[in-house]
mmCIF file of C-alpha atoms in Angstrom:
data_model
loop_
_atom_site.group_PDB
_atom_site.id
_atom_site.type_symbol
_atom_site.label_atom_id
_atom_site.label_comp_id
_atom_site.label_asym_id
_atom_site.label_seq_id
_atom_site.Cartn_x
_atom_site.Cartn_y
_atom_site.Cartn_z
ATOM 1 C CA MET A 157 10.962 -23.851 41.707
ATOM 2 C CA SER A 158 13.541 -23.720 38.953
ATOM 3 C CA LEU A 159 14.932 -20.511 37.544
ATOM 4 C CA SER A 160 13.396 -21.096 34.102
ATOM 5 C CA LEU A 161 9.872 -21.435 35.530
ATOM 6 C CA ARG A 162 10.268 -18.217 37.505
ATOM 7 C CA SER A 163 11.493 -16.343 34.438
ATOM 8 C CA TRP A 164 8.406 -17.410 32.453
ATOM 9 C CA LYS A 165 6.171 -15.933 35.124
ATOM 10 C CA VAL A 166 8.018 -12.612 34.903
ATOM 11 C CA VAL A 167 7.738 -12.276 31.111
ATOM 12 C CA LYS A 168 4.857 -10.029 30.110
ATOM 13 C CA GLN A 169 2.613 -10.682 27.139
ATOM 14 C CA HIS A 170 3.895 -9.030 23.950
ATOM 15 C CA ILE A 171 1.647 -6.265 22.665
ATOM 16 C CA PRO A 172 2.621 -5.097 19.159
ATOM 17 C CA LEU A 173 3.153 -1.368 18.709
ATOM 18 C CA ILE A 174 2.291 -1.425 14.996
ATOM 19 C CA LYS A 175 -1.306 -1.820 13.843
ATOM 20 C CA PHE A 176 -1.918 -2.749 10.216
ATOM 21 C CA ARG A 177 -5.046 -1.640 8.378
ATOM 22 C CA LYS A 178 -5.257 -4.704 6.180
ATOM 23 C CA GLY A 179 -4.840 -8.392 6.756
ATOM 24 C CA GLY A 180 -5.753 -10.760 9.508
ATOM 25 C CA ASN A 181 -9.259 -11.609 10.575
ATOM 26 C CA GLU A 182 -8.289 -11.340 14.206
ATOM 27 C CA ILE A 183 -10.454 -9.168 16.447
ATOM 28 C CA PRO A 184 -8.774 -8.103 19.714
ATOM 29 C CA GLY A 185 -10.263 -9.685 22.815
ATOM 30 C CA ILE A 186 -11.663 -12.746 21.039
ATOM 31 C CA ASN A 187 -9.640 -15.919 20.741
ATOM 32 C CA GLN A 188 -9.743 -18.135 17.655
ATOM 33 C CA ASN A 189 -11.859 -20.865 19.307
ATOM 34 C CA GLN A 190 -14.726 -18.467 19.977
ATOM 35 C CA THR A 191 -14.517 -17.027 16.465
ATOM 36 C CA SER A 192 -14.599 -20.405 14.714
ATOM 37 C CA HIS A 193 -17.432 -21.596 16.964
ATOM 38 C CA SER A 194 -19.598 -18.545 16.284
ATOM 39 C CA GLN A 195 -18.966 -18.806 12.541
ATOM 40 C CA SER A 196 -20.026 -22.446 12.535
ATOM 41 C CA LEU A 197 -23.285 -21.445 14.239
ATOM 42 C CA GLY A 198 -23.977 -18.787 11.630
ATOM 43 C CA VAL A 199 -23.512 -15.913 14.041
ATOM 44 C CA SER A 200 -21.794 -12.974 12.416
ATOM 45 C CA SER A 201 -19.755 -10.534 14.401
ATOM 46 C CA SER A 202 -19.063 -7.055 13.113
ATOM 47 C CA ARG A 203 -16.821 -4.309 14.321
ATOM 48 C CA SER A 204 -18.689 -1.683 16.251
ATOM 49 C CA GLN A 205 -16.648 1.278 15.018
ATOM 50 C CA LYS A 206 -15.019 2.029 11.719
ATOM 51 C CA GLY A 207 -11.948 4.222 11.724
ATOM 52 C CA SER A 208 -11.597 7.466 9.848
ATOM 53 C CA ALA A 209 -8.980 6.007 7.492
ATOM 54 C CA ILE A 210 -9.907 5.469 3.843
ATOM 55 C CA ASP A 211 -8.989 2.190 2.220
ATOM 56 C CA ASP A 212 -6.757 2.568 -0.841
ATOM 57 C CA THR A 213 -9.329 0.761 -3.000
ATOM 58 C CA GLU A 214 -11.828 3.555 -2.270
ATOM 59 C CA LEU A 215 -9.566 6.380 -3.468
ATOM 60 C CA PRO A 216 -10.293 8.245 -6.717
ATOM 61 C CA ALA A 217 -8.211 7.294 -9.761
ATOM 62 C CA ARG A 218 -6.124 10.470 -9.594
ATOM 63 C CA TYR A 219 -4.682 9.308 -6.253
ATOM 64 C CA SER A 220 -3.969 5.743 -7.335
ATOM 65 C CA ARG A 221 -0.529 4.432 -8.250
ATOM 66 C CA LYS A 222 0.845 4.989 -11.699
ATOM 67 C CA PRO A 223 1.158 1.782 -13.729
ATOM 68 C CA MET A 224 4.696 0.370 -13.778
ATOM 69 C CA SER A 225 6.687 0.738 -16.950
ATOM 70 C CA GLN A 226 8.494 -2.194 -18.545
ATOM 71 C CA ILE A 227 11.850 -0.650 -17.547
ATOM 72 C CA GLU A 228 10.780 -0.484 -13.882
ATOM 73 C CA MET A 229 9.643 -4.117 -13.957
ATOM 74 C CA GLU A 230 12.948 -5.275 -15.444
ATOM 75 C CA PHE A 231 14.871 -3.248 -12.855
ATOM 76 C CA ILE A 232 12.959 -4.926 -10.013
ATOM 77 C CA GLU A 233 13.297 -8.423 -11.492
ATOM 78 C CA ARG A 234 17.066 -8.206 -11.807
ATOM 79 C CA GLY A 235 17.405 -6.998 -8.211
ATOM 80 C CA GLY A 236 18.631 -3.452 -8.726
ATOM 81 C CA PRO A 237 21.378 -1.781 -10.712
ATOM 82 C CA GLU A 238 23.777 -3.982 -12.625
#
């Protein structure tokens, strides 16, 4: 057996340490083939538990971001200070 084949057997699967709240339709433990097959059959899968985090779209207006001023937009567009 070559050295490269042995090294591939030693490498462990990468498990990300960061979990993002938004994005990705991926559900852990289900591969994409099962997901696409169940969607084509009309079977809907839902998450069994919802976390205690609040989505930023559900926050009251007083906690939302302030609108950007024209000066801030120009500063960002030019890439920082001159």
